[in-house]
Amino acid sequence: MRGGLSKEELMEDLARRVAECRRCPLFKHRRRVVVGEGNLNALVMFVGEAPGYYEDLKGRPFVGAAGRVLDRLLEEMGLRRREVYIGNVIKCRPPGNRDPREEEIEACSPYLDEQLEIIKPRVIVPLGRFSTRYVMTKFGLRPAPISRIHGRPYEASSPYGSVIVFPFYHPAVALYRKVMEEALFEDARRLRAVLSERGYI
């Protein structure tokens, strides 16, 4: 690791810098930054878009209603939170839970890049269209509407070896449309098959 530091030390340093960050105006509105949480040696990393109301209150990712859906999806995959890492592209809540803006993604995404370098996941699951577009582009894959590419594994290369990018709809969609909930859980079953095939679960 960089300078002989452990993964824990690198993540603590990153968290300190995120807490002090003023790269975009979102710092003016936040209560707490949401760096991410989970296993720093995780084989599977989930990447959401931005914190919501409850995440901003607690400083943890996916702790509201969408988080409860994610917990159910993890169970469907045969995974538990302590086995994976969960983060976001944006570390501060956009006002009113609006979509993240391009300049905010540009300002904040280097922190996600660092997290990926620290954790070195073998499977990256972007949750939602903004996260999917960023992750696909980062790994040299062609972005497309999430309605076309969700639930499919995409092989990519990274500095630490091959990775699978497996886009999902954002868990929040299950709160509003039953048909989307069914799609999410079907994708979870597909991902479980991929993880099992690779010996990751």
XYZ file of C-alpha atoms in Angstrom, residues 15-112:
98
model
C -12.162 10.133 5.442
C -10.355 13.035 7.112
C -9.857 14.787 3.779
C -13.474 14.217 2.747
C -14.670 15.708 6.054
C -12.644 18.854 5.309
C -13.553 18.997 1.612
C -14.673 22.265 0.002
C -14.304 21.209 -3.644
C -17.950 21.980 -4.469
C -20.779 23.944 -2.817
C -22.437 20.836 -1.347
C -20.333 21.192 1.805
C -22.452 24.228 2.729
C -25.598 22.106 3.110
C -24.367 18.855 4.624
C -24.754 17.705 8.190
C -22.258 14.865 7.839
C -20.203 13.499 4.996
C -20.881 9.907 3.982
C -17.576 8.337 3.051
C -18.732 4.711 2.955
C -18.483 1.631 5.118
C -17.796 -2.065 5.033
C -15.080 -4.626 4.509
C -11.885 -3.066 3.157
C -10.972 -6.432 1.651
C -14.387 -6.885 0.027
C -14.624 -8.732 -3.254
C -17.879 -6.877 -4.013
C -18.301 -3.104 -3.799
C -21.615 -1.279 -4.227
C -21.509 2.306 -5.475
C -24.566 4.497 -5.016
C -25.087 8.007 -6.300
C -25.282 10.354 -3.296
C -26.444 10.393 0.336
C -30.078 11.047 1.130
C -31.753 12.574 4.175
C -31.069 9.762 6.652
C -27.565 9.151 5.356
C -26.788 12.840 5.869
C -28.066 12.585 9.446
C -26.124 9.452 10.362
C -23.039 9.694 8.155
C -23.599 6.168 6.827
C -24.615 4.934 3.356
C -28.010 3.392 2.605
C -29.644 3.603 6.044
C -33.069 4.839 4.920
C -35.841 3.086 3.013
C -33.619 2.413 -0.004
C -31.079 0.915 2.383
C -33.659 -1.575 3.609
C -34.224 -2.618 0.006
C -30.465 -2.982 -0.451
C -30.298 -5.198 2.631
C -32.931 -7.472 1.095
C -31.010 -7.537 -2.186
C -27.837 -8.506 -0.342
C -29.695 -11.357 1.320
C -30.947 -12.485 -2.099
C -27.317 -12.523 -3.282
C -26.126 -14.519 -0.289
C -24.176 -11.557 1.079
C -24.147 -9.499 4.267
C -23.176 -5.879 4.797
C -20.067 -6.792 6.737
C -18.803 -8.773 3.742
C -19.083 -5.977 1.165
C -18.173 -2.306 0.882
C -20.834 0.338 0.230
C -20.081 3.871 -0.924
C -21.314 6.654 -3.195
C -19.946 8.749 -6.029
C -20.942 11.900 -4.107
C -20.079 12.129 -0.410
C -22.417 15.012 0.555
C -26.193 15.146 0.207
C -27.504 17.301 -2.653
C -30.240 19.667 -1.382
C -33.690 18.109 -1.520
C -32.205 14.806 -2.675
C -31.898 16.193 -6.200
C -29.729 14.418 -8.777
C -25.993 15.065 -8.536
C -24.674 17.595 -11.030
C -21.800 16.936 -13.396
C -19.509 19.431 -11.692
C -20.233 17.778 -8.325
C -19.404 14.346 -9.717
C -16.208 15.717 -11.230
C -15.211 17.304 -7.911
C -16.029 14.319 -5.698
C -15.280 11.245 -7.835
C -11.516 11.257 -7.122
C -12.409 10.116 -3.589
C -14.305 7.140 -5.016
